[in-house]
Every structure is written in structure tokens, then in C-alpha cells.
Short mmCIF file of C-alpha atoms in Angstrom, two decimals:
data_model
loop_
_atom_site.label_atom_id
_atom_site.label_comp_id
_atom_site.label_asym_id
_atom_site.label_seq_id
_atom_site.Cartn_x
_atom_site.Cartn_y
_atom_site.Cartn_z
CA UNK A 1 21.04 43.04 11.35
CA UNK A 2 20.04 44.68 14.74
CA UNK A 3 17.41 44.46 16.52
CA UNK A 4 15.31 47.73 17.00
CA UNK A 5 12.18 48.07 18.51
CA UNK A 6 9.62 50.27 18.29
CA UNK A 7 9.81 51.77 21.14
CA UNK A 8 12.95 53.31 20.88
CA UNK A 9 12.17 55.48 17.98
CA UNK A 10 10.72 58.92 19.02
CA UNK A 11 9.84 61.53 16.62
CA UNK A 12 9.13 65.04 16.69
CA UNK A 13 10.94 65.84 19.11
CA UNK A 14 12.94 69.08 20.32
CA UNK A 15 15.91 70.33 21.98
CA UNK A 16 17.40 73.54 23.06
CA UNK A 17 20.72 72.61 21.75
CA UNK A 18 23.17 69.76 21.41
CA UNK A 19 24.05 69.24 25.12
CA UNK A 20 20.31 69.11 25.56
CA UNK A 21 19.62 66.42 22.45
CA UNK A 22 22.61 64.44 23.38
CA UNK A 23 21.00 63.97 27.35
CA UNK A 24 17.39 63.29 26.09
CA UNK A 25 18.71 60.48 23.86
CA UNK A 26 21.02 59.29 26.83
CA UNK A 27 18.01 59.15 29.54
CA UNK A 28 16.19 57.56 26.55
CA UNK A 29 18.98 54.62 26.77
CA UNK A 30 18.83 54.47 30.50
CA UNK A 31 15.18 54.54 30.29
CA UNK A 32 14.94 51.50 28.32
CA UNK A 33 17.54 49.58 30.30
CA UNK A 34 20.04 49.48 28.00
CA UNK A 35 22.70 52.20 29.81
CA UNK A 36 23.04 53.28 33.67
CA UNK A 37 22.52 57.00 33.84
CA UNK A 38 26.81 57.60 34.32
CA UNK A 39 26.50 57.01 30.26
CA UNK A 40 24.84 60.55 29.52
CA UNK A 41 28.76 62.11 30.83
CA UNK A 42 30.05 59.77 28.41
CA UNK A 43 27.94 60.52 25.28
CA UNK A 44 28.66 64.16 26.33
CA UNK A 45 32.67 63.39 26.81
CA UNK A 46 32.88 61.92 23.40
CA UNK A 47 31.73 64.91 21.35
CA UNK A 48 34.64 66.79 22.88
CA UNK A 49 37.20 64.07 21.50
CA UNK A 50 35.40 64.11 17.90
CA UNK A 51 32.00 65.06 16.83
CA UNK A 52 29.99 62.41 15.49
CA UNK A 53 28.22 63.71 13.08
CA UNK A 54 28.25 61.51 9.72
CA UNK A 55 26.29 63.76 7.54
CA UNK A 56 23.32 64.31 5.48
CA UNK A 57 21.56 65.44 8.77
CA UNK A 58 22.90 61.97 10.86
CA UNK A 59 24.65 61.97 14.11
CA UNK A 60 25.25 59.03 16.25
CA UNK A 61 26.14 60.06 19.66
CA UNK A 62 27.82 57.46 21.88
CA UNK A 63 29.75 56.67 24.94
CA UNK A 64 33.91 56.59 25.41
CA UNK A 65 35.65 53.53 26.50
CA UNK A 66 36.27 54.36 29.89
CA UNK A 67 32.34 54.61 29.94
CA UNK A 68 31.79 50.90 28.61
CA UNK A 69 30.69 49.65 31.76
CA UNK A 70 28.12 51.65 32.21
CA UNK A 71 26.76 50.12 29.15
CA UNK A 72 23.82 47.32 30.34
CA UNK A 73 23.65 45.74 26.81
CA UNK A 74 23.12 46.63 23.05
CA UNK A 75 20.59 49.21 22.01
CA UNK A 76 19.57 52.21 20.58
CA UNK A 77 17.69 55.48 21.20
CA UNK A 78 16.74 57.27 17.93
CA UNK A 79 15.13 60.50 18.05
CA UNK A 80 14.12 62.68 15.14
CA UNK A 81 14.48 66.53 15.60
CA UNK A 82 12.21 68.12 12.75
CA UNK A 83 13.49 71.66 13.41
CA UNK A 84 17.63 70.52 13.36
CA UNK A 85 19.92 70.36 15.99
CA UNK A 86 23.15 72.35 15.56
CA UNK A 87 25.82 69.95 15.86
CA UNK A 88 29.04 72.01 15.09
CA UNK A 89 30.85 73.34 12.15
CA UNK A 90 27.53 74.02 10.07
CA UNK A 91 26.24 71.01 10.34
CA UNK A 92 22.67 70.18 11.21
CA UNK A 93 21.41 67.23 12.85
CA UNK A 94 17.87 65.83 12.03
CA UNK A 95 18.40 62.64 13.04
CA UNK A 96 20.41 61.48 16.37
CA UNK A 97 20.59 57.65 16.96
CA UNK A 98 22.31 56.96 20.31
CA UNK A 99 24.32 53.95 20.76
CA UNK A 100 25.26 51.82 23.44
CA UNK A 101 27.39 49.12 23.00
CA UNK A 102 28.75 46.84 25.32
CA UNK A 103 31.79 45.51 23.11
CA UNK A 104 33.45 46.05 19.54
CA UNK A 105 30.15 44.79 18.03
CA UNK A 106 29.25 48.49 17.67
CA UNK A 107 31.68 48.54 14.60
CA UNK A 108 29.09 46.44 12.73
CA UNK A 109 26.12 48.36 13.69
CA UNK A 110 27.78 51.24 12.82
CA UNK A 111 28.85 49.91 9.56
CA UNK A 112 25.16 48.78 8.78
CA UNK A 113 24.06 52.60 9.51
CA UNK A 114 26.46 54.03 7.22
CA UNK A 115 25.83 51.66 4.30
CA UNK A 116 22.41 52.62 4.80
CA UNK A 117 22.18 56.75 5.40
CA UNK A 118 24.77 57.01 3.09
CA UNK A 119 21.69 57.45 0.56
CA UNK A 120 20.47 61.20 0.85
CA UNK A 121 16.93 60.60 -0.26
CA UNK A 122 16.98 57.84 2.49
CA UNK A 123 17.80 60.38 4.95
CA UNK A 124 15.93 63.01 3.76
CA UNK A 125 12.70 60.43 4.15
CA UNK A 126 13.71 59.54 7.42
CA UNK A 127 13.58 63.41 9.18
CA UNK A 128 10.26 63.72 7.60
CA UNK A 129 8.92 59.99 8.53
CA UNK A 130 5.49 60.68 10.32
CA UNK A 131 5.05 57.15 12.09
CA UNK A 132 7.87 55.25 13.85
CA UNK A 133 6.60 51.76 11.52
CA UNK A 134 7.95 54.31 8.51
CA UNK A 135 11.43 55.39 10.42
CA UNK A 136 12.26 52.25 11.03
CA UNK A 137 11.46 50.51 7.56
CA UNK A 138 14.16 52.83 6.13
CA UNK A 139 16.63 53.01 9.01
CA UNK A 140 16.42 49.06 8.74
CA UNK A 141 17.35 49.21 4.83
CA UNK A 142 14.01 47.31 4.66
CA UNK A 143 13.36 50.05 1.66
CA UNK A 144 14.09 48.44 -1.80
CA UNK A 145 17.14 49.92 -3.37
CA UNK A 146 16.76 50.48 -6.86
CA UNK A 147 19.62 49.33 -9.38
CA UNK A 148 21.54 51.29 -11.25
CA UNK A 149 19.84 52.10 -14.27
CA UNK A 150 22.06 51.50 -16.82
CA UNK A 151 20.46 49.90 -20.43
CA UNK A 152 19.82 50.18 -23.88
CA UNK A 153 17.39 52.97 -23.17
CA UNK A 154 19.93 55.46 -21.54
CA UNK A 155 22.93 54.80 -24.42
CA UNK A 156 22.91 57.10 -27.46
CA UNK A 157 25.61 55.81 -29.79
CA UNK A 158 27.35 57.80 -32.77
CA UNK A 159 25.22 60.94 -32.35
CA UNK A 160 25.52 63.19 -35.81
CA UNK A 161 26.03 66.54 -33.20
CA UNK A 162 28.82 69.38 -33.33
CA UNK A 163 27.61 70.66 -29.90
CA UNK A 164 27.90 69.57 -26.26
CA UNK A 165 24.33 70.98 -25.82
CA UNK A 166 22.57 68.55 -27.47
CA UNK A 167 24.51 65.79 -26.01
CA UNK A 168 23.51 67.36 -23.18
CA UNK A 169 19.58 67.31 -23.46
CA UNK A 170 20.14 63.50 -25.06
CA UNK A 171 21.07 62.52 -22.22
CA UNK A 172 18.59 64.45 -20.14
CA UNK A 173 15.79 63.39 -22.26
CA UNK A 174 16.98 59.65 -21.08
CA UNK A 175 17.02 60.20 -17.55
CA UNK A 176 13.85 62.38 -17.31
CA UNK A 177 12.28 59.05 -18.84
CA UNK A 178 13.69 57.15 -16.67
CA UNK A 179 12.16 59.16 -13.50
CA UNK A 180 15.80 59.22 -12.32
CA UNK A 181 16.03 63.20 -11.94
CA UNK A 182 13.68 65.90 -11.20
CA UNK A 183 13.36 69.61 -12.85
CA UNK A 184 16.62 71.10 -10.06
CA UNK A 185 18.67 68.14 -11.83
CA UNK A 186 17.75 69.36 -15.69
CA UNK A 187 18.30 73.14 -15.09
CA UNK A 188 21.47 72.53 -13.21
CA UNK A 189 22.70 70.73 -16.05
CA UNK A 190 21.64 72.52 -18.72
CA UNK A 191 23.35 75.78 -17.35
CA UNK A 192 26.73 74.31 -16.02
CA UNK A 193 29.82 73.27 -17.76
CA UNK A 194 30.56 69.56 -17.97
CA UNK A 195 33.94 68.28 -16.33
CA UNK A 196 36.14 67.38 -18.79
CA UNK A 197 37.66 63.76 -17.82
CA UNK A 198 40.76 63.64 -20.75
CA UNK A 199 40.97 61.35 -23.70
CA UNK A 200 37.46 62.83 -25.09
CA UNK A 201 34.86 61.84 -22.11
CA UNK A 202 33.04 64.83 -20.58
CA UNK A 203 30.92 64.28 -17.20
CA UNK A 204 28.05 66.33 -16.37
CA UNK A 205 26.05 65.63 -12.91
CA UNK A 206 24.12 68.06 -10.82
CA UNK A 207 23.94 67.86 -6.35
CA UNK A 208 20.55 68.25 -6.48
CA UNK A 209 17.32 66.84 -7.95
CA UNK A 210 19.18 63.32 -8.15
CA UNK A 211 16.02 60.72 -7.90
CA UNK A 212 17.36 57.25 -8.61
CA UNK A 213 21.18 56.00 -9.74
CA UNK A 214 21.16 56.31 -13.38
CA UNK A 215 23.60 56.31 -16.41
CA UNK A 216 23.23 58.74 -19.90
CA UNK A 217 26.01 57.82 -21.90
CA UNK A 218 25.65 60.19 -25.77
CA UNK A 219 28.81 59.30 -28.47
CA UNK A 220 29.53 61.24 -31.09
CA UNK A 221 30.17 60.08 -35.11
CA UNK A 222 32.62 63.10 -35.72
CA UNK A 223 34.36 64.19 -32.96
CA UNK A 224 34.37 68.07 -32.14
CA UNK A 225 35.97 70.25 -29.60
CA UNK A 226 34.59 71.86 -26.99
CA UNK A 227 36.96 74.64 -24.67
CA UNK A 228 39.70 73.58 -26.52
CA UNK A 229 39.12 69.16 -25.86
CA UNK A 230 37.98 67.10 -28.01
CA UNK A 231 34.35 65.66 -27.21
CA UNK A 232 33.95 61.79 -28.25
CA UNK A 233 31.09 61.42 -25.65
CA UNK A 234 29.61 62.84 -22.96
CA UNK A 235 28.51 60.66 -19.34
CA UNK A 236 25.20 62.47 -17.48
CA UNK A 237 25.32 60.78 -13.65
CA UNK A 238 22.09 60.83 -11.34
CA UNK A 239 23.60 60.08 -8.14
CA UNK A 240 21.61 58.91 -5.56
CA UNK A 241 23.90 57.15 -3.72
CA UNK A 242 27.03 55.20 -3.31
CA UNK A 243 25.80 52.44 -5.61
CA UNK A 244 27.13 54.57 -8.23
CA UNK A 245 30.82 54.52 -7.19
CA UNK A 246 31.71 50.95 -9.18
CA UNK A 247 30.69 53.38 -12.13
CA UNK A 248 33.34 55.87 -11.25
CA UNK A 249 35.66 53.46 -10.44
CA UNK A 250 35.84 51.86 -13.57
CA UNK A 251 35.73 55.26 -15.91
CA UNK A 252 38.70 55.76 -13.90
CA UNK A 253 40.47 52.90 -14.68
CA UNK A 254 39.74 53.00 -18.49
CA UNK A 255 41.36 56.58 -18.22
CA UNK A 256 44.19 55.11 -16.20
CA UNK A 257 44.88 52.76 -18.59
CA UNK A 258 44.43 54.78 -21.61
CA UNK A 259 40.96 52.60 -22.77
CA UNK A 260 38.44 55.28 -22.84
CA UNK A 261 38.29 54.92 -26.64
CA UNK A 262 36.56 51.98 -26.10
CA UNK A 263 33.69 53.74 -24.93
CA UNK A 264 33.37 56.03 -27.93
CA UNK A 265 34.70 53.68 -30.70
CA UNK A 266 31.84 51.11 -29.95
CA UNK A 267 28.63 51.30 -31.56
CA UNK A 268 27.38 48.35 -30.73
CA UNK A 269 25.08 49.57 -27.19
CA UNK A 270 25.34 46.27 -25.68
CA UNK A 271 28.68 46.08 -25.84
CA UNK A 272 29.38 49.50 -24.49
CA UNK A 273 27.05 48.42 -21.27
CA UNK A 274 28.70 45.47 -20.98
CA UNK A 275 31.56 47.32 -20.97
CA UNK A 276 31.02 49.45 -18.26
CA UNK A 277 28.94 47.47 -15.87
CA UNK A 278 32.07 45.37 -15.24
CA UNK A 279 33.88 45.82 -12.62
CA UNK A 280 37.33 45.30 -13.43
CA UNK A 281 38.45 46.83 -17.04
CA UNK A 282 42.13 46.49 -16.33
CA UNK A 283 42.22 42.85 -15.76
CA UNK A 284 39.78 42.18 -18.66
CA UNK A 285 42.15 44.29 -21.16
CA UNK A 286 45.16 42.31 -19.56
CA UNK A 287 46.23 45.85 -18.16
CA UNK A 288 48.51 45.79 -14.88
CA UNK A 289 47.10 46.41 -11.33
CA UNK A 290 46.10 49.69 -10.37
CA UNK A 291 48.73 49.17 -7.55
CA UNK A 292 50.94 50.18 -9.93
CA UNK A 293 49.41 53.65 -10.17
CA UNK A 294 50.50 55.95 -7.35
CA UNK A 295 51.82 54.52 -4.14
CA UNK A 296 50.23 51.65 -1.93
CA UNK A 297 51.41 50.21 1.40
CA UNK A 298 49.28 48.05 4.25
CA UNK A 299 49.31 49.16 7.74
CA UNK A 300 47.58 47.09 10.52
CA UNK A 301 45.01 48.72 13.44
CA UNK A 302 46.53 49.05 16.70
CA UNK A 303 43.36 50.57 18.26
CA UNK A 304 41.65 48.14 20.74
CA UNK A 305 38.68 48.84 19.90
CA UNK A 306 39.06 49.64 16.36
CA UNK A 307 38.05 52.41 13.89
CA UNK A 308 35.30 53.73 15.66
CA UNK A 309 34.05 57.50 15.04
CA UNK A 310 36.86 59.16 17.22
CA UNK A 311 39.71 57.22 15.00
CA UNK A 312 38.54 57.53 12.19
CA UNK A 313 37.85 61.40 12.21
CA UNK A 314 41.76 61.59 12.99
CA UNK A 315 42.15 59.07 10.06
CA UNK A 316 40.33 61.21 7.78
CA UNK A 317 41.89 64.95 9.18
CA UNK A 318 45.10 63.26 8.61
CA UNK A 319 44.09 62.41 5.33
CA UNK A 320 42.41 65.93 4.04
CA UNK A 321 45.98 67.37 4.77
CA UNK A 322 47.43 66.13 1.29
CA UNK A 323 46.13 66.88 -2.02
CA UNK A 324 46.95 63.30 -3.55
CA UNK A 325 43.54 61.24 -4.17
CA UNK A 326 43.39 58.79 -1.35
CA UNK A 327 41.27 55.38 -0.75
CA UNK A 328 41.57 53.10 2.18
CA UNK A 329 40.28 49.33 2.05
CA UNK A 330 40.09 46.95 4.61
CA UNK A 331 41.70 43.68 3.47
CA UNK A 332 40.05 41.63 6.42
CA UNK A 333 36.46 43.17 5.12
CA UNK A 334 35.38 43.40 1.89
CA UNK A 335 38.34 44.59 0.36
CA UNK A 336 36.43 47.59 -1.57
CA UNK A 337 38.41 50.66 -2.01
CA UNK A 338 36.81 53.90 -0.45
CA UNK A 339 37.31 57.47 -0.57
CA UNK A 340 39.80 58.76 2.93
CA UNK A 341 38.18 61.67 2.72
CA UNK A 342 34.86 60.50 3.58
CA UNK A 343 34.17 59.81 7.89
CA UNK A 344 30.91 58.01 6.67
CA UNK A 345 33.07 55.83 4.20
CA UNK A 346 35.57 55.12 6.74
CA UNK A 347 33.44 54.06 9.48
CA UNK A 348 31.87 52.17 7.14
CA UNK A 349 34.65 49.87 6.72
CA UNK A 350 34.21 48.24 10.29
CA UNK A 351 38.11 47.72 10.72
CA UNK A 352 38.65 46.26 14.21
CA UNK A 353 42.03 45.86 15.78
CA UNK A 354 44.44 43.76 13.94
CA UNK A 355 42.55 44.13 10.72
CA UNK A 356 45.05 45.32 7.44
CA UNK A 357 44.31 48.67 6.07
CA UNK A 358 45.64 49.35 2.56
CA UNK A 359 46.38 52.87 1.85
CA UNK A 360 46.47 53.68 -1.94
CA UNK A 361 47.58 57.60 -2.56
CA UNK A 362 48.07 58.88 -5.87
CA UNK A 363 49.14 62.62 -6.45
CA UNK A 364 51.93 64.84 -6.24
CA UNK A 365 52.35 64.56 -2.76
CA UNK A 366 51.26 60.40 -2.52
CA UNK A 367 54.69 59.66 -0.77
CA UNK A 368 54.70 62.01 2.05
CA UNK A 369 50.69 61.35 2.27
CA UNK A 370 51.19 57.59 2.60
CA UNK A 371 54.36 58.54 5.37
CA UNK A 372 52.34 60.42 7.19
CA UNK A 373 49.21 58.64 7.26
CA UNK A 374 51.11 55.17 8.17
CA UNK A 375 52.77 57.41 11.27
CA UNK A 376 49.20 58.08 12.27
CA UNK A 377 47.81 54.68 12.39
CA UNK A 378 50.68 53.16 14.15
CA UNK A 379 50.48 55.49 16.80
CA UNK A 380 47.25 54.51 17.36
CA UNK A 381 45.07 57.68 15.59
CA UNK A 382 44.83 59.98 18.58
CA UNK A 383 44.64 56.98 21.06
CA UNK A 384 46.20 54.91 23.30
CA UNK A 385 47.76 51.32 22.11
CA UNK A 386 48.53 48.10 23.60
#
């Protein structure tokens, strides 16, 4: 965990534009003696190479390479603009933490930051914190994070129902008493389609009004169709954050591996929650890998100085090119699959040079996506290798 003191948070404050944000957190660095004042041309130099913005209302301007030495020791500067900075391509900056880091040790802060404003509410909080004690407590992660709430209380087995509808307010009934969603979550809900996953499991979520991570999970007794698909049960997701993604992951691999039925055959609740809050349902079923599944290949970072931001946006733009669903796991971190589509995720993964990257594609164009993206990291993701 870093070290952040008080001092270096400063709210409310304001800027006439980017340029003019990205200098005041700069002199903010130099003013604390962490940075020599030839490290505001370098904050302002990296922006051009790749913006680093990570989203919801985060950017985390820093220094190139060839600026390093300018760089006195570790810190921060983070400034919250109330009123938004524009930061580029419609995005909106409320919150700009500067970094200066002397060595690769910045990939772990930066992983630390993702992991934490990777939780909208979290951000949200943190443009409208009114004391720097109250920014900090949630920049730090020292914020509890709530599990995901997934029990006996949100599981409605063998529902006598011949409508989606009334799954559908089942399952909202559960998470309103839960506190998990607010009144935008219900009427978004309520008035759109679910998605319909295959093999009878229909998903229904809403990208707003999503309170806490919580589960609804509403089977049927008879099955009935709905657009033309049969409806054996119906999953309601409030997603709060990324907590939720070992959910996801593992619906996926029951429909990969043609188990979903075990979801809506069960009526034993439980069971069914036991079922889905582990984590691997193709080893317990004695199912093959998922490597199996699409296309995977390992590819090892060249970069000296790893993935930082300006990689890993080339990572990513090389990845949004292909339609195939991609993830991207470091196997000398945690080894947990994330989506290539995601600069937040990526960064997150703190992959430093010489760590293995494991590209998993699956899609109709997985072959020339994994190609193409192992081209990219071997020469070096828009940068210059040893």
C-alpha cells in the first residue's frame, strides 16, 4: 500500500482546461519535493503518446521515461476538479492523481488504483468527497467492500409463472430488499428486454441505479418461451463493481460446457448457490479446460518498463480491432483472466518486463486476433525494446 499524505490531496479545485490541470498537479509534485519542475513537460509529453484517462471520471497523469530523472522520489498529487476537466474523446475528468515514480514500482501503484476506482460508486464518492480525511479513506480502499450478495434470500426456485414479467419483479422484489438497487435500477428493468444467454437462462441488469453487487436468480416449474427461447430461469445482476465478474465467468463456463441445466433443474437453493459461488464449474463437472475453447497462446513483455498506461492503450486498440471475445492474464501475477478491451483491466494486471501474458481469443476472427496481437507485443506495443 502507498503512502499518501494529507497534504497532497487538494479539492475543489479548477482549471481552464487539461494543459492547465495537468501543470497545477505537476507544480503540486514539485512543490512537495517529489519531482523537479522539467517533470510538468513530461506529464504534458505523455498525453500526446496516450491519454491517461482510466474512466469513471479518473485520470492519472504522469511523466515519460526519458523524464524519469527528473523524478526526486515516489509520490502523488491528487486534485479533485468538481466542475470536470475535459480530457479528450468525451471523457470527463473529476479526479486527476499525478504520479511520479522513480522506477517500475509505479506498476503496483497503478495496479492498486485500478483495483480500487474500478468501483463507480467509489468514484462517484470520491469527486464529491468534502474533506481530504474522506478522499483519502476511499482512494486508500480503506472503505469496506461489501460481498456479493448472493443467498437463500435472493434464489426463487421452481416459480409456477408463464411470463418473464413476473420473473422479472421476483427478482426485483429480492434486490430492492436487499438495498442493492435504487428506483433508476427497477424502471430500467422493468421496461427493457432481458439478454437471452442460450440453453434457457435470460440476464437482465440495468447501468444505472446499481447500489451493492447482488444476485436474483427466479426458475421456473414449466418452462415457457419467450421471443421464440425457451425461459428455464431468469439471472437479475446489480453490478457495482468488478467483484461481480467470477459470477460471469462461471455462467459462462456452464454455457460453454453445456451445464446450465443445472441451474434450472435444481430445486434445492443451497445447492444452486453452491453451485454458482464456485469458481471453477468445468473442473468440478470433470469438463476439459476452457483452453480448449477458442485459441490461446503466451507471449512474454519486452517493454522495459512494462505495461504502463502508454502500452497498454496500444494493447487494448490492438485488441478492439477484432470482434472475437478477448481476455489477457498475467501468469507471473495472479493469473485471473480479464477483459482486453478494458485499459483499466489491463493496467491493472501490473505486467512488468519479462512477465508471460496469455492471450485467450475466442470468435470468428480468434486466429488472426491472437496473430496480430502477439505481433504487437513483441514489437514492443508502440515502444522501443532491448
Amino acid at each position: 500500500m502507498f503512502n499518501l499524505p494529507i497534504s497532497d490531496i487538494h479539492l475543489a479545485a479548477a482549471a481552464s482546461d487539461k494543459k492547465n490541470a495537468i501543470e497545477q498537479v505537476a507544480k503540486a509534485l514539485e512543490n512537495a519535493g517529489y519531482a523537479k519542475s522539467g517533470y510538468a513537460q513530461g506529464m504534458l509529453n505523455r498525453e500526446t503518446q496516450a491519454p491517461t484517462f482510466l474512466g469513471n471520471g479518473i485520470a492519472i497523469p504522469h511523466g515519460t521515461t526519458e523524464t524519469r530523472d527528473q523524478v526526486l522520489k515516489t509520490g502523488f498529487a491528487v486534485f479533485q476538479f468538481p466542475d470536470g476537466i475535459d480530457w479528450g474523446d468525451n471523457q470527463t475528468a473529476y479526479i486527476v492523481i499525478g504520479i511520479a515514480a522513480q522506477s517500475n514500482e509505479h506498476l503496483e501503484l497503478l495496479r492498486q488504483l485500478t483495483h480500487i476506482i474500478s468501483d463507480e460508486h467509489t468514484a462517484d464518492a470520491m469527486a464529491k468527497a468534502n474533506t481530504p480525511e474522506a478522499l483519502k479513506q476511499l482512494l486508500m480502499g480503506e472503505r469496506q467492500t461489501q460481498p456479493v450478495k448472493l443467498d437463500d434470500s435472493m434464489v426463487t426456485v421452481n416459480a409456477s409463472v408463464d411470463n418473464i414479467n413476473t420473473l422479472k419483479i421476483q427478482n426485483i422484489i429480492n434486490l430492492q430488499n436487499a438495498q442493492a438497487v435504487s428506483t433508476d435500477f427497477i424502471t430500467q428493468v422493468l421496461t427493457q428486454t432481458p439478454s437471452y444467454l442460450g440453453q434457457g437462462i435470460w440476464l437482465s441488469d440495468s447501468p444505472i441505479g446499481n447500489i451493492q453487487n447482488a444476485i436474483a436468480i427466479a426458475t421456473v416449474k414449466n418452462p415457457f418461451n419467450f421471443q421464440d427461447n425457451p425461459v428455464n430461469a431468469l439471472i437479475t445482476l446489480s453490478y457495482a463493481n468488478y467483484q461481480i465478474e467470477s459470477f460471469l465467468l462461471k455462467i459462462n463456463d456452464l454455457l460453454k460446457n453445456k451445464e446450465v441445466n443445472l441451474i434450472s433443474d435444481d430445486g434445492n437453493v443451497n445447492s444452486l448457490i453452491g453451485l454458482l459461488r464456485s469458481e471453477n464449474s468445468h473442473e468440478e463437472n470433470g469438463s476439459s479446460d476452457t483452453s480448449t475453447s477458442g485459441i490461446t497462446q503466451d507471449f512474454t513483455i519486452l517493454n522495459p518498463h512494462g505495461l504502463h498506461t502508454r502500452p497498454s492503450t496500444q494493447l487494448v486498440t490492438t485488441i478492439k480491432q477484432f470482434e472475437s471475445t478477448i481476455t489477457v492474464s498475467n501468469l507471473d501475477g495472479t493469473a485471473t483472466p480479464v477483459n482486453g478491451r478494458s485499459l483499466m483491466k489491463i493496467v491493472s494486471l501490473g505486467a512488468k518486463c519479462g512477465h508471460r501474458l496469455r492471450i485467450h481469443a475466442e470468435g470468428t476472427d480468434a486466429q488472426k486476433a491472437i496473430v496480430t496481437i502477439g505481433e504487437a507485443i513483441n514489437s514492443g506495443l508502440g515502444e522501443e525494446i532491448a
